[in-house]
Coordinates of C-alpha atoms and ligand atoms in Angstrom, one line a residue:
X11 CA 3.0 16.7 -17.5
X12 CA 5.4 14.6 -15.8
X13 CA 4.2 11.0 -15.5
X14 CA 3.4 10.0 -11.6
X15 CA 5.3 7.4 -9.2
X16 CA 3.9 4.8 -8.2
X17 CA 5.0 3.8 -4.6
X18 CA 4.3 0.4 -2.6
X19 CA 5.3 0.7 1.2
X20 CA 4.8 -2.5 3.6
X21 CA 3.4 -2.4 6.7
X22 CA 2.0 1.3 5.9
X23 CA -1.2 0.9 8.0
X24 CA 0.1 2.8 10.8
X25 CA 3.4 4.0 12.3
X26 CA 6.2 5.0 9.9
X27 CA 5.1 3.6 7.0
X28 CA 2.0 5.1 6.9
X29 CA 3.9 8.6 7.4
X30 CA 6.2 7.4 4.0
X31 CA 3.2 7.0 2.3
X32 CA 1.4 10.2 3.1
X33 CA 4.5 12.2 2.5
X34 CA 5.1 10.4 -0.9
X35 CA 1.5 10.8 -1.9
X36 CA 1.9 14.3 -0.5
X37 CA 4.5 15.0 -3.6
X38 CA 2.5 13.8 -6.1
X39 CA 2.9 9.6 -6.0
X40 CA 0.8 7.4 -6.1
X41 CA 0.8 5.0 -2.8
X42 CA -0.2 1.5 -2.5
X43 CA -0.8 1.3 0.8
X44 CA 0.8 -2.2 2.0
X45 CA -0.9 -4.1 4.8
X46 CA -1.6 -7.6 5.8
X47 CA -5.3 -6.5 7.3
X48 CA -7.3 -5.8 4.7
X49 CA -9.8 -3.8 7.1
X50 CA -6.4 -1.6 8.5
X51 CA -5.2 -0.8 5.0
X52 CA -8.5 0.1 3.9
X53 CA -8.7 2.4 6.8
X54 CA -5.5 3.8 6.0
X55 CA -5.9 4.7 2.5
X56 CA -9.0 6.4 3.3
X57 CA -7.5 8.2 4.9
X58 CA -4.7 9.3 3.1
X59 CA -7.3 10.0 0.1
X60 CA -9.1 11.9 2.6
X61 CA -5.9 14.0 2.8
X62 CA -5.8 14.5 -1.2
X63 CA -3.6 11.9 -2.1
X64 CA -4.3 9.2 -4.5
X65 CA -4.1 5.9 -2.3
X66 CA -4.8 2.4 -3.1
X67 CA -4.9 -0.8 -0.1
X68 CA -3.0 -3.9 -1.3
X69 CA -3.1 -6.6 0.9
X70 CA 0.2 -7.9 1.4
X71 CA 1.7 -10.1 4.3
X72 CA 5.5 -10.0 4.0
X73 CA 5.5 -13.8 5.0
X74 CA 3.2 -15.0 3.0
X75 CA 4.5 -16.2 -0.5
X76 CA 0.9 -15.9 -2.3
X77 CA -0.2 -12.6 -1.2
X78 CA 3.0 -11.2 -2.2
X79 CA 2.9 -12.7 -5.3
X80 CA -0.8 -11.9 -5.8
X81 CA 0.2 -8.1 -4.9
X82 CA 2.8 -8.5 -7.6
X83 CA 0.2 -9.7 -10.4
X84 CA -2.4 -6.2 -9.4
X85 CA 0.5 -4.2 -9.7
X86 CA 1.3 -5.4 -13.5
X87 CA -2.2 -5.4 -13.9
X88 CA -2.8 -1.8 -13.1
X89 CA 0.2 -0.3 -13.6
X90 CA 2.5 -2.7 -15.5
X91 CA 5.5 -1.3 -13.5
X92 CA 6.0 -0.2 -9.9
X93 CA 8.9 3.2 -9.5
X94 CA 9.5 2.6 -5.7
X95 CA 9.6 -0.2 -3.1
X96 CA 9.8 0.5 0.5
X97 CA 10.2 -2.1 2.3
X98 CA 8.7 -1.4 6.1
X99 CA 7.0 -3.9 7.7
X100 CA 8.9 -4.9 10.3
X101 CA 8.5 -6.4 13.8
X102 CA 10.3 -6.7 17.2
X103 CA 9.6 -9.9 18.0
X104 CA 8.5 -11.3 22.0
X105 CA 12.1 -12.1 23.0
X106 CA 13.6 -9.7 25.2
X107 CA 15.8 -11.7 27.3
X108 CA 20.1 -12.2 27.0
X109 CA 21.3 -14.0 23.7
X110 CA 22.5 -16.8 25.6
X111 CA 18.5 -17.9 26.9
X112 CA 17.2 -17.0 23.1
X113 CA 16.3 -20.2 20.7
X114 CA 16.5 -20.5 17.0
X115 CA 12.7 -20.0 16.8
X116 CA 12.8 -16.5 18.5
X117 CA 15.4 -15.2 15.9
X118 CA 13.1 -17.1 12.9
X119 CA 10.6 -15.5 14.0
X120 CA 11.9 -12.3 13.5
X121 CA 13.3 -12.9 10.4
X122 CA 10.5 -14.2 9.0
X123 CA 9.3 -10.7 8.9
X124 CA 12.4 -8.1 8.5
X125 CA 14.6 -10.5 7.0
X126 CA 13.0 -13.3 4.9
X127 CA 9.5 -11.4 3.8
X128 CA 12.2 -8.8 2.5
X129 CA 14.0 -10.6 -0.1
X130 CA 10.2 -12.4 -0.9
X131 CA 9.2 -8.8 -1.7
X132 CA 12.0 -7.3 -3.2
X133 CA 12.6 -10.4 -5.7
X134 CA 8.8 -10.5 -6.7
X135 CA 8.4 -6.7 -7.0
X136 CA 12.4 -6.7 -9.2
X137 CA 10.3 -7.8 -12.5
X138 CA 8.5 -4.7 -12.1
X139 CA 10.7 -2.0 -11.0
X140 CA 13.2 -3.5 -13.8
X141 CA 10.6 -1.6 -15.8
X142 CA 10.7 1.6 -14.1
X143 CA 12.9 4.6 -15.8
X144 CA 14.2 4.8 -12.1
X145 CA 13.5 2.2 -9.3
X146 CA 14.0 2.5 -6.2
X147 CA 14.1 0.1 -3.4
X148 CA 14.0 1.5 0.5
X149 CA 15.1 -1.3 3.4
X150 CA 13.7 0.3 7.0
X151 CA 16.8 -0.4 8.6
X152 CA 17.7 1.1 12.3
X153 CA 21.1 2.4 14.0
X154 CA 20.5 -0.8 16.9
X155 CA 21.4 -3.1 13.6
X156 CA 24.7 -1.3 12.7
X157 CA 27.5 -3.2 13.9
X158 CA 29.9 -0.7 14.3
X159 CA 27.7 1.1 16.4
X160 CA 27.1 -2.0 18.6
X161 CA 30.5 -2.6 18.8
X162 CA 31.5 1.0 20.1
X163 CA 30.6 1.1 24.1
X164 CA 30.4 4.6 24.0
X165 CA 27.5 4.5 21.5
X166 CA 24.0 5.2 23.1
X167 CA 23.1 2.0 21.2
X168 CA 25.5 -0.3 22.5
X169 CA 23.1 -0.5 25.3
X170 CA 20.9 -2.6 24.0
X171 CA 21.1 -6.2 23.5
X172 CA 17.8 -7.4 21.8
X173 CA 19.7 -10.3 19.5
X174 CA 16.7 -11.0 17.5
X175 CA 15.8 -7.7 16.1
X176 CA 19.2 -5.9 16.1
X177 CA 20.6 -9.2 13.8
X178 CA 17.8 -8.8 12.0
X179 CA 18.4 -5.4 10.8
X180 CA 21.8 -6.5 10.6
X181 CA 21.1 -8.9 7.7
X182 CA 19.2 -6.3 6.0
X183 CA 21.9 -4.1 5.7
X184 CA 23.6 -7.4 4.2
X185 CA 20.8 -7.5 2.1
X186 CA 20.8 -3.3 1.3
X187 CA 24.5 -4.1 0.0
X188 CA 23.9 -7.4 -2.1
X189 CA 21.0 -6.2 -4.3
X190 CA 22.8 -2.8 -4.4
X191 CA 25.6 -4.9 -6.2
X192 CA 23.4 -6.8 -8.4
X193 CA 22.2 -3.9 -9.7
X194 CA 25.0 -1.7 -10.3
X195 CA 24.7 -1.0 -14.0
X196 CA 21.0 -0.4 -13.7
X197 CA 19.0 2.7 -13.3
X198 CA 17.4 0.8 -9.4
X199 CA 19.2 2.1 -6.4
X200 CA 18.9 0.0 -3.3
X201 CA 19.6 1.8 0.2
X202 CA 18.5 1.6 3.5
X203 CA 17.0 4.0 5.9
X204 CA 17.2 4.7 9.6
X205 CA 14.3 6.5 11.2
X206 CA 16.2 7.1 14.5
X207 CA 14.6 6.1 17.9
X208 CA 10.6 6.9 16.7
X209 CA 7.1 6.6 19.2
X210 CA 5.0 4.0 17.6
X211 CA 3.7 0.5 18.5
X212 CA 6.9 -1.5 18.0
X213 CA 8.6 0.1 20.6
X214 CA 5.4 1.0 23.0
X215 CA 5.8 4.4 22.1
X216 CA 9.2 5.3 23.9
X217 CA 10.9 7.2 21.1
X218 CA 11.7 10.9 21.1
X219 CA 10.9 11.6 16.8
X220 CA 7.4 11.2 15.4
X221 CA 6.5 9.0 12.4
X222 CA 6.3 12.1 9.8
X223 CA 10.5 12.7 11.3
X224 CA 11.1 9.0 11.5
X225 CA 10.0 9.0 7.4
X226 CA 11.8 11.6 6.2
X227 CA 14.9 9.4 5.6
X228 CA 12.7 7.1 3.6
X229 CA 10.6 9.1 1.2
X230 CA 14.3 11.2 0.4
X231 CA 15.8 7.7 -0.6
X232 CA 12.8 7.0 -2.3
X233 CA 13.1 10.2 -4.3
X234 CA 17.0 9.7 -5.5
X235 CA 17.9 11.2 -8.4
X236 CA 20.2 9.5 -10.7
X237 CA 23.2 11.1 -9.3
X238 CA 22.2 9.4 -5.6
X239 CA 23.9 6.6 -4.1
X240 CA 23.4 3.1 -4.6
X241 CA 24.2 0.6 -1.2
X242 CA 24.3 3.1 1.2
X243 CA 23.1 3.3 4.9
X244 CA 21.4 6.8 5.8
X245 CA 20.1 8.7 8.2
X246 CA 18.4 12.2 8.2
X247 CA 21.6 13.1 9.5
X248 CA 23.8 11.8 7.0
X249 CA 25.7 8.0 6.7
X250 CA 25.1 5.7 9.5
X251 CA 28.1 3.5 9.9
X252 CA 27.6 -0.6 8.7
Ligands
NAP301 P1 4.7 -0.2 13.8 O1 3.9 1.1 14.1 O2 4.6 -1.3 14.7 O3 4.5 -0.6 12.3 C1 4.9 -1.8 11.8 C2 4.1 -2.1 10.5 O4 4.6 -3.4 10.0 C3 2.6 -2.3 10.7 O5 1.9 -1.7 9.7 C4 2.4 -3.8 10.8 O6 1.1 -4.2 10.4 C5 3.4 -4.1 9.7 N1 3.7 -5.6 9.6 C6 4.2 -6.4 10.6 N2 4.3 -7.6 10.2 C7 3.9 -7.6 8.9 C8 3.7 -8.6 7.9 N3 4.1 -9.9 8.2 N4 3.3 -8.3 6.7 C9 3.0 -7.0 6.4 N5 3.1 -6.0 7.3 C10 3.5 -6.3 8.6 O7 6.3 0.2 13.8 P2 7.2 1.3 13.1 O8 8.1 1.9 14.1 O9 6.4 2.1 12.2 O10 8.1 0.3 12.2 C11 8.2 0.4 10.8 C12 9.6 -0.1 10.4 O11 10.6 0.9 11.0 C13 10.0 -1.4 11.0 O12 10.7 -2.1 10.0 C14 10.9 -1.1 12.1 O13 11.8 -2.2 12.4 C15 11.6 0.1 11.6 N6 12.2 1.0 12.6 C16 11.5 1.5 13.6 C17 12.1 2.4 14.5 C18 11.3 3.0 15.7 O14 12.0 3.6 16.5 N7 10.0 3.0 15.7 C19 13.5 2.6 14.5 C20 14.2 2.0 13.5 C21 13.6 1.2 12.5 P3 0.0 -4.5 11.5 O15 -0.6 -3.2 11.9 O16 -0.9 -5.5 10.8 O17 0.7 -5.2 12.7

């Protein structure tokens, strides 16, 4: 019998991640369902089990050092390795004005979350997927942080101008590539995903794909096989330019 995955996704309580962890589970992984509320994840991996799959709450807030690091000690505890990181949580952020009126805080804000809990997560979760016969590490990146897209007017993306969040997705496809590098030589592949424009509550809803479409991207990368790439930026639909 072949010997199960076992999955962490951040921010898995709802949205996208939540769809990433019932499609993983769904194939046979086991998911720790991420979540900074314990009552939310709970929820959420009730109901996931409810579905058949074998799901486990971990509280984990992406910017806080000792609950990641206390996630990171259950997981060797229980499992004494971890097969696939997806790192999801994410947030918008309350700034919505014109780059020149945004402050310093408004962009650390934001990066507390997508950027800054990312690396926290990734570098305390690295012990552990070190361990795994094939690690995987998924960033939740989106098309509005590609620069070449945001450089091309006649991208539909170009539109928007939300410096915060679309510099935050920026950096972690600057993050995607550095870790890919570090471990080149080494059974982990690190990529990132974009879900394309999805409803859920970051957005208010105003997307034209569903979470289970937006995760599909995700729980493929997640999946690699050895032959897969390493540092890439994907869509469902293929490579999303840097
Ligand atoms: P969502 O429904 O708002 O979900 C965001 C998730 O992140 C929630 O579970 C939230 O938890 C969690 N989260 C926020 N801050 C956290 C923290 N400090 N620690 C742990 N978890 C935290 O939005 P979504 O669309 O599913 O977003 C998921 C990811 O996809 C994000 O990285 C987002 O940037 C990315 N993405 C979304 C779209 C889109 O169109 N929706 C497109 C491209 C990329 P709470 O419930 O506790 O707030």
């Amino acid at each position: 019998m072949p010997v199960e995955k076992i999955a962490l996704i951040t921010g898995a309580n709802k949205g996208i991640g939540y769809e990433v962890a019932r499609q993983l589970g769904a194939r046979g992984t086991i998911v720790l369902v991420g979540a900074r509320d314990d009552v939310r994840g709970k929820h959420a991996a009730d109901s996931l089990a409810a579905r058949g799959i074998t799901a486990v709450s971990l509280r984990i807030d992406v910017r806080d050092a000792t609950t990641v690091s206390d996630a990171a000690t259950e997981i060797e505890r229980r499992y004494g390795r971890l097969d696939v990181l997806v790192n999801n949580a994410g947030i918008a952020g309350g700034f919505t004005g014109p780059p020149s009126e945004a402050t310093a805080d408004d962009l650390r804000e934001v990066y507390e979350t997508n950027v800054f809990g990312v690396v926290s997560v990734t570098n305390a979760m690295l012990p552990l997927l070190r361990r795994s016969e094939a690690g995987r590490v998924v960033n939740m990146s989106s098309h509005v942080g590609s620069l070449a897209l945001n450089a091309d007017p006649a991208s539909p993306f170009a539109r928007l101008n939300m410096i915060a969040y679309q510099s935050s997705k920026t950096a972690l496809n600057a993050l995607t590539i550095a870790y890919a590098k570090e471990l080149r030589g080494t059974p982990i592949k690190v990529n990132a995903a974009n879900p394309g424009v999805v409803a859920t509550d970051i957005n208010h809803h105003q997307g034209q794909r569903t979470p289970a479409e937006g995760a599909v991207i995700a729980v493929r990368l997640a999946l690699l096989d050895a032959t897969g790439p390493s540092g890439a930026c994907l869509s469902e639909d293929g490579i999303v330019p840097w």
